[in-house]
GROMACS .gro file of C-alpha atoms in nm:
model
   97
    1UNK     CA    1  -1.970  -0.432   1.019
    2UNK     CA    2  -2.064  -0.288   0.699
    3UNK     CA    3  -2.307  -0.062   0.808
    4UNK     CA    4  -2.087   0.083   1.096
    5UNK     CA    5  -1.790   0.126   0.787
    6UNK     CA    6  -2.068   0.296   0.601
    7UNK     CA    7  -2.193   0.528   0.871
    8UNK     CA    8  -1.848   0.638   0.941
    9UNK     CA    9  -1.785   0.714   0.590
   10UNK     CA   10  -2.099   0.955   0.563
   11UNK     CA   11  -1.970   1.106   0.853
   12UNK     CA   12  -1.619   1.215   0.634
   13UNK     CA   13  -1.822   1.298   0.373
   14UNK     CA   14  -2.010   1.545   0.563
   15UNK     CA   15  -1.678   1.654   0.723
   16UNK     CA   16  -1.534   1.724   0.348
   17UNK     CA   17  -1.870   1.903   0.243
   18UNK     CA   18  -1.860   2.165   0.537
   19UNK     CA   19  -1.469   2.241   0.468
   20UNK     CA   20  -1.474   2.194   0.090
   21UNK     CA   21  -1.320   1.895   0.054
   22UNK     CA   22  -1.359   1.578  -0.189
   23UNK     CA   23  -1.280   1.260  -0.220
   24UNK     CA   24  -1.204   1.104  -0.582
   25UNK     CA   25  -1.390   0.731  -0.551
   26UNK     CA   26  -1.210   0.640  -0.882
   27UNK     CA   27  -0.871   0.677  -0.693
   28UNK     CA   28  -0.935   0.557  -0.362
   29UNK     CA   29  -0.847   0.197  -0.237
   30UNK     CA   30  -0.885   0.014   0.115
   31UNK     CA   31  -0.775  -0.273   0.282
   32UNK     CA   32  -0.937  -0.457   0.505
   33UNK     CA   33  -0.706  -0.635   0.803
   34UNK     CA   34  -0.845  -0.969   0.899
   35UNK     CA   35  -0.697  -1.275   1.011
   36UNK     CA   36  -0.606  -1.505   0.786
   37UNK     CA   37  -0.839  -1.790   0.925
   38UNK     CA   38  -1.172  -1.584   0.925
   39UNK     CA   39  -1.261  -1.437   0.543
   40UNK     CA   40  -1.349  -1.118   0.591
   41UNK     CA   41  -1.552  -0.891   0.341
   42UNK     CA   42  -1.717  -0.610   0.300
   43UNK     CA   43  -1.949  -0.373   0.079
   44UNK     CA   44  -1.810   0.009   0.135
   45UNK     CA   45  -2.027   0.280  -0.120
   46UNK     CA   46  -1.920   0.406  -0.435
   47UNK     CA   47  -1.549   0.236  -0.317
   48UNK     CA   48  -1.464  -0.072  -0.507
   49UNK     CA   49  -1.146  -0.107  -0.508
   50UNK     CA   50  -1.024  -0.336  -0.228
   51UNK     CA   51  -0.611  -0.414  -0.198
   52UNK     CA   52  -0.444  -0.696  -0.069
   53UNK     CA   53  -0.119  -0.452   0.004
   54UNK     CA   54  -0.090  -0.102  -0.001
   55UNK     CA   55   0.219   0.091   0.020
   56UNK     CA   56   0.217   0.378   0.239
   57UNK     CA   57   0.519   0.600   0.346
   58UNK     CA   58   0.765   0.298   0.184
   59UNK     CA   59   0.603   0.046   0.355
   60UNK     CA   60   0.410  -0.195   0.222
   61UNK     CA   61   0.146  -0.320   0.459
   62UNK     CA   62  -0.071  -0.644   0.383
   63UNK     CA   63  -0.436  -0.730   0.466
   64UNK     CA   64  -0.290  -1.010   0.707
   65UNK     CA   65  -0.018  -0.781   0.885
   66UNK     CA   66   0.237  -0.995   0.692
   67UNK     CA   67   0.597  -0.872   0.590
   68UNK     CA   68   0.628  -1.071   0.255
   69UNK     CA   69   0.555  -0.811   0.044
   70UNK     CA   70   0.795  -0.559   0.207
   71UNK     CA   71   1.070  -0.814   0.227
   72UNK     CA   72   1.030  -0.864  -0.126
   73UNK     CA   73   1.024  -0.496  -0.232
   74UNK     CA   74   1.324  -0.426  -0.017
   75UNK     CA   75   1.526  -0.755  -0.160
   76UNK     CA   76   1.418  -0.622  -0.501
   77UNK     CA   77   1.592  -0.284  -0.440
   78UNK     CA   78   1.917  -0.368  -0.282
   79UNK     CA   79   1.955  -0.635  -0.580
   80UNK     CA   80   1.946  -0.343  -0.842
   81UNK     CA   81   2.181  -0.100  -0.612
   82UNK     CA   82   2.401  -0.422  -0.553
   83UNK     CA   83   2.406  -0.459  -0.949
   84UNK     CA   84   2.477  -0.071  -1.004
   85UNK     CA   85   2.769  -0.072  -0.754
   86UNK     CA   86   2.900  -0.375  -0.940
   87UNK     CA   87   2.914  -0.251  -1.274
   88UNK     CA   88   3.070   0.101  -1.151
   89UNK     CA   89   3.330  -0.113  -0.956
   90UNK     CA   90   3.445  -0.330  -1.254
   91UNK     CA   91   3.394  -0.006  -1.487
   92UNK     CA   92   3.614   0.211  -1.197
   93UNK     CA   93   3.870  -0.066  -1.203
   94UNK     CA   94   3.940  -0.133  -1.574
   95UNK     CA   95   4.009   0.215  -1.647
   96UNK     CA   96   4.283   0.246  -1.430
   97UNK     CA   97   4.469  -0.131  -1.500
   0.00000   0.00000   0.00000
């Protein structure tokens, strides 16, 4: 599975050489989606950097197709603008008791 990964990536790097493109190594991450019974792995060049989530468009997608980590990052948000509109309620109605 490696290999194929690999072939396909020389492929977009030979796409990004006749167009002028480039990809920055240091800044690019991947996740691999497996299930969670079989451990998956896998060598890509130059790439190191291998996720277990990765955000993308305000979603957060795991490695196991899993929702915990967007569940948690929208609970985390709507607990902070729950808190704001708190505050500005008691501060809204102090000021005119």
């Amino acid at each position: 599975m490696s290999e194929t990964v690999n072939d396909e990536l020389i492929n977009v790097l030979k796409y990004c050489s006749e167009n002028n493109l480039s990809i920055n190594f240091q800044k690019t991450n991947f996740i691999l989606i497996a299930s969670p019974r079989r451990k998956a792995s896998i060598n890509i060049m130059e790439c190191d950097t291998q996720k277990s989530h990765i955000k993308y468009l305000c979603i957060f997608i795991d490695k196991h197709l899993k929702w915990d980590a967007q569940i948690e990052y929208v609970n985390s948000c709507l607990s902070r603008n729950l808190w704001i509109l708190k505050k500005t309620a008691v501060l809204s109605t102090s000021q005119y008791t």
